[in-house]
Coordinates of C-alpha atoms in Angstrom, one line a residue:
M1 CA 223.7 98.5 98.5
K2 CA 223.6 95.6 96.8
N3 CA 220.6 94.3 94.7
L4 CA 218.7 91.0 94.8
I5 CA 216.6 88.7 92.3
I6 CA 214.1 86.9 94.0
S7 CA 212.1 84.1 91.8
T8 CA 209.5 80.9 92.3
V9 CA 211.4 78.2 90.2
G10 CA 209.9 75.4 88.7
D11 CA 212.5 72.2 86.7
E12 CA 213.1 74.2 83.4
S13 CA 214.0 77.9 85.4
L14 CA 216.3 79.9 83.3
H15 CA 218.1 81.5 85.9
T16 CA 221.4 79.8 85.0
E17 CA 221.3 82.6 82.2
W18 CA 220.9 85.3 84.4
I19 CA 224.1 84.2 86.6
S20 CA 226.2 83.3 83.5
G21 CA 228.4 86.3 84.1
Q22 CA 229.5 88.8 86.8
A23 CA 226.8 89.8 88.6
N24 CA 226.0 92.6 90.5
F25 CA 223.4 91.5 92.2
D26 CA 222.5 88.5 94.6
L27 CA 220.5 85.7 93.5
C28 CA 217.0 83.3 95.4
L29 CA 215.6 80.9 94.5
I30 CA 212.3 79.6 95.6
Y31 CA 211.4 76.2 94.2
Y32 CA 208.1 74.5 93.8
G33 CA 209.3 71.8 92.1
R34 CA 209.2 67.8 93.6
N35 CA 212.9 67.0 92.3
D36 CA 216.1 66.6 95.1
A37 CA 218.5 66.7 92.5
I38 CA 217.2 69.7 91.0
A39 CA 216.6 71.4 94.1
S40 CA 220.2 70.5 95.2
A41 CA 221.6 72.1 91.9
Y42 CA 219.4 75.5 92.7
A43 CA 220.4 75.5 96.2
Q44 CA 224.4 75.7 94.9
E45 CA 223.6 78.5 92.4
S46 CA 221.7 80.7 94.6
V47 CA 222.5 82.8 97.7
Y48 CA 219.0 81.9 99.0
F49 CA 217.5 78.9 98.2
H50 CA 213.9 78.1 99.7
R51 CA 211.4 75.1 98.9
A52 CA 207.6 75.7 98.9
I53 CA 204.5 74.9 96.7
G54 CA 202.2 77.3 96.0
M55 CA 201.5 80.5 94.1
K56 CA 204.1 83.2 92.8
Y57 CA 203.3 86.3 95.0
H58 CA 202.4 84.1 97.9
L59 CA 205.8 82.4 98.1
L60 CA 207.1 86.0 97.7
S61 CA 205.0 87.4 100.1
D62 CA 205.9 84.6 102.6
W63 CA 209.5 84.5 101.5
I64 CA 209.8 88.7 102.1
T65 CA 207.9 88.6 105.3
N66 CA 210.5 85.9 107.0
H67 CA 213.2 87.8 106.0
A68 CA 212.7 91.2 106.4
N69 CA 216.1 91.4 108.2
T70 CA 217.9 90.5 105.3
L71 CA 216.1 92.7 102.8
Q72 CA 217.6 95.4 104.2
S73 CA 221.1 95.5 102.7
Y74 CA 219.6 95.7 99.2
Q75 CA 218.4 98.6 97.5
Y76 CA 216.4 97.2 94.3
I77 CA 214.9 93.9 94.0
W78 CA 213.5 92.2 90.5
M79 CA 210.8 89.4 90.9
P80 CA 211.2 87.7 87.3
D81 CA 209.1 85.0 86.1
N82 CA 211.4 81.8 85.5
D83 CA 211.0 81.4 81.7
V84 CA 212.7 85.0 81.5
S85 CA 215.5 85.1 79.0
I86 CA 217.9 88.0 79.5
S87 CA 221.8 88.0 80.3
T88 CA 223.2 89.1 83.7
A89 CA 224.9 92.4 81.7
K90 CA 221.7 93.3 81.0
I91 CA 220.7 92.9 84.1
N92 CA 223.2 94.8 85.9
E93 CA 222.5 97.6 83.9
L94 CA 218.9 97.0 84.6
F95 CA 219.8 97.7 88.5
I96 CA 222.0 100.3 87.6
L97 CA 219.5 102.2 85.5
A98 CA 216.5 102.3 88.1
A99 CA 218.7 104.1 90.7
D100 CA 219.8 106.3 88.1
Y101 CA 216.5 107.6 87.1
Q102 CA 215.0 106.8 91.0
L103 CA 212.4 104.9 89.7
Q104 CA 209.9 102.5 92.5
L105 CA 208.6 100.5 90.5
C106 CA 209.9 99.4 86.7
Q107 CA 210.7 96.4 84.3
P108 CA 212.8 95.8 81.3
A109 CA 210.8 95.9 77.9
M110 CA 210.0 92.9 76.7
K111 CA 210.1 90.7 73.5
G112 CA 208.3 86.9 72.8
Y113 CA 205.1 85.9 74.3
V114 CA 203.8 89.4 75.2
S115 CA 200.3 89.9 76.9
H116 CA 200.3 93.9 77.0
P117 CA 201.6 95.5 73.8
L118 CA 202.9 98.6 76.2
T119 CA 205.5 96.7 77.5
E120 CA 207.2 95.7 73.7
P121 CA 209.9 98.0 73.0
K122 CA 209.1 101.1 71.6
P123 CA 211.6 102.5 68.8
G124 CA 213.7 105.5 69.5
S125 CA 212.9 105.0 73.2
F126 CA 215.4 104.9 76.3
L127 CA 212.7 104.8 79.0
R128 CA 208.9 105.7 79.3
Y129 CA 207.3 107.1 82.5
T130 CA 204.2 104.9 82.8
N131 CA 201.3 103.5 85.1
F132 CA 201.8 99.9 84.5
V133 CA 204.4 97.5 84.9
E134 CA 203.5 93.7 84.6
V135 CA 203.1 91.2 87.1
L136 CA 205.8 89.2 85.2
A137 CA 208.9 91.0 86.3
P138 CA 208.5 93.5 88.1
L139 CA 211.8 95.5 90.0
M140 CA 211.0 97.7 92.8
D141 CA 213.1 99.4 95.3
L142 CA 213.4 98.5 99.0
D143 CA 211.0 101.0 100.3
T144 CA 208.2 100.1 97.3
L145 CA 208.3 96.5 98.0
L146 CA 207.7 96.7 101.4
K147 CA 204.6 98.9 100.7
L148 CA 203.4 96.6 98.6
K149 CA 204.5 93.4 99.6
D150 CA 200.8 92.8 101.4
S151 CA 199.1 93.4 98.6
F152 CA 200.6 90.3 97.0
K153 CA 198.0 88.0 99.0
T154 CA 195.1 89.8 97.6
N155 CA 194.3 86.8 95.6
Y156 CA 196.1 83.5 93.9
S157 CA 196.6 84.5 90.4
G158 CA 198.7 88.2 90.6
W159 CA 196.2 89.3 87.8
G160 CA 195.6 92.6 88.7
Y161 CA 198.5 93.5 90.4
D162 CA 199.9 95.3 87.6
Y163 CA 196.9 97.8 87.8
L164 CA 196.8 98.2 91.6
W165 CA 200.4 99.1 92.5
P166 CA 200.8 102.2 90.7
Y167 CA 197.7 103.3 92.5
L168 CA 198.4 102.4 95.6
L169 CA 201.7 104.4 94.9
G170 CA 199.8 107.1 94.1
Y171 CA 200.4 107.1 90.2
P172 CA 203.9 108.8 90.5
K173 CA 204.7 110.2 86.9
N174 CA 208.3 110.1 87.1
S175 CA 209.2 106.8 89.1
I176 CA 207.1 104.0 87.5
A177 CA 208.7 102.9 84.2
I178 CA 209.4 100.3 81.4
I179 CA 212.8 100.8 80.3
D180 CA 213.0 100.0 76.6
H181 CA 217.0 100.3 76.6
I182 CA 216.8 96.7 78.3
V183 CA 214.8 93.9 76.7
M184 CA 214.0 90.9 78.4
H185 CA 212.6 87.4 75.9
H186 CA 209.5 86.1 77.7
T187 CA 210.1 82.6 76.3
K188 CA 207.1 80.5 77.0
P189 CA 203.1 81.2 75.9
I190 CA 201.1 82.6 79.1
G191 CA 199.2 79.5 80.4
A192 CA 195.4 78.9 79.2
D193 CA 195.0 76.1 82.5
Y194 CA 193.7 77.8 85.2
S195 CA 192.4 74.8 87.2
R196 CA 195.3 75.3 90.1
F197 CA 193.5 78.3 91.0
P198 CA 189.8 78.6 93.2
R199 CA 188.4 81.6 90.7
H200 CA 189.3 82.4 87.0
P201 CA 192.2 84.8 86.8
K202 CA 190.0 87.1 85.0
K203 CA 187.3 87.3 87.8
E204 CA 190.2 87.7 90.6
M205 CA 191.3 91.3 88.3
A206 CA 187.9 92.2 88.1
D207 CA 187.4 92.2 92.1
I208 CA 190.2 94.5 92.3
L209 CA 189.1 96.6 89.5
R210 CA 185.7 96.5 90.9
Q211 CA 187.4 97.3 94.8
Y212 CA 189.1 100.1 93.6
K213 CA 186.9 101.2 90.8
K214 CA 186.9 104.9 92.4
G215 CA 190.2 105.4 92.0
I216 CA 192.2 102.5 89.9
K217 CA 193.1 103.3 86.2
K218 CA 192.3 100.4 83.8
E219 CA 193.6 102.6 80.6
Q220 CA 197.6 101.8 80.1
M221 CA 198.8 105.1 80.1
V222 CA 202.3 106.6 79.1
Y223 CA 203.5 110.0 80.6
K224 CA 206.6 110.8 79.1
T225 CA 209.2 109.1 76.8
I226 CA 213.0 109.3 77.3
P227 CA 214.5 108.8 73.7
G228 CA 217.0 106.6 73.2
K229 CA 221.0 107.3 73.6

């Protein structure tokens, strides 16, 4: 089966890096900008193209819902932010490793502007099974995506989803992972202006943790490390 990247993108998207080589995946771009020339270029660079304005996970939810039949052709779906730098070859390998290890939810390790130290590459590690994958660039198999997509509109910012998703999957100890062998670079600092959200993202995350307080784990854990090859 094929693999797919879906990314919500602005005028300075790095997706051209992702497709600069021979890709084993298709690309879907959801453009939230207003520049018609950029939109035209993006449409030529992607297999699927859509223009819409909104929050990342709201836009993803709408596209997934409206293209449910199309998604049946894909095994894995990766949803990186548009400021992630990574080569085609590394993305190809990311999809291969996700399938080889039968992962439900995973991400590459991350350098650059990092919010959670757990996601930084660990020396000597090939892969770590964890209870946490960041919302910045999660990769899901199709069944997991369809199971979790209804959570994509829980709030506006997406904060707290990285704690919610493993909980909704039942905290499996061998199918959620950070792949240290593959490293992406987050090229821009985390935003400080949250005025576009109706509530501060920290409050939205607190709402999720409060709603599921009897079962959700705030502590980020590593269940097992697969040594580097």
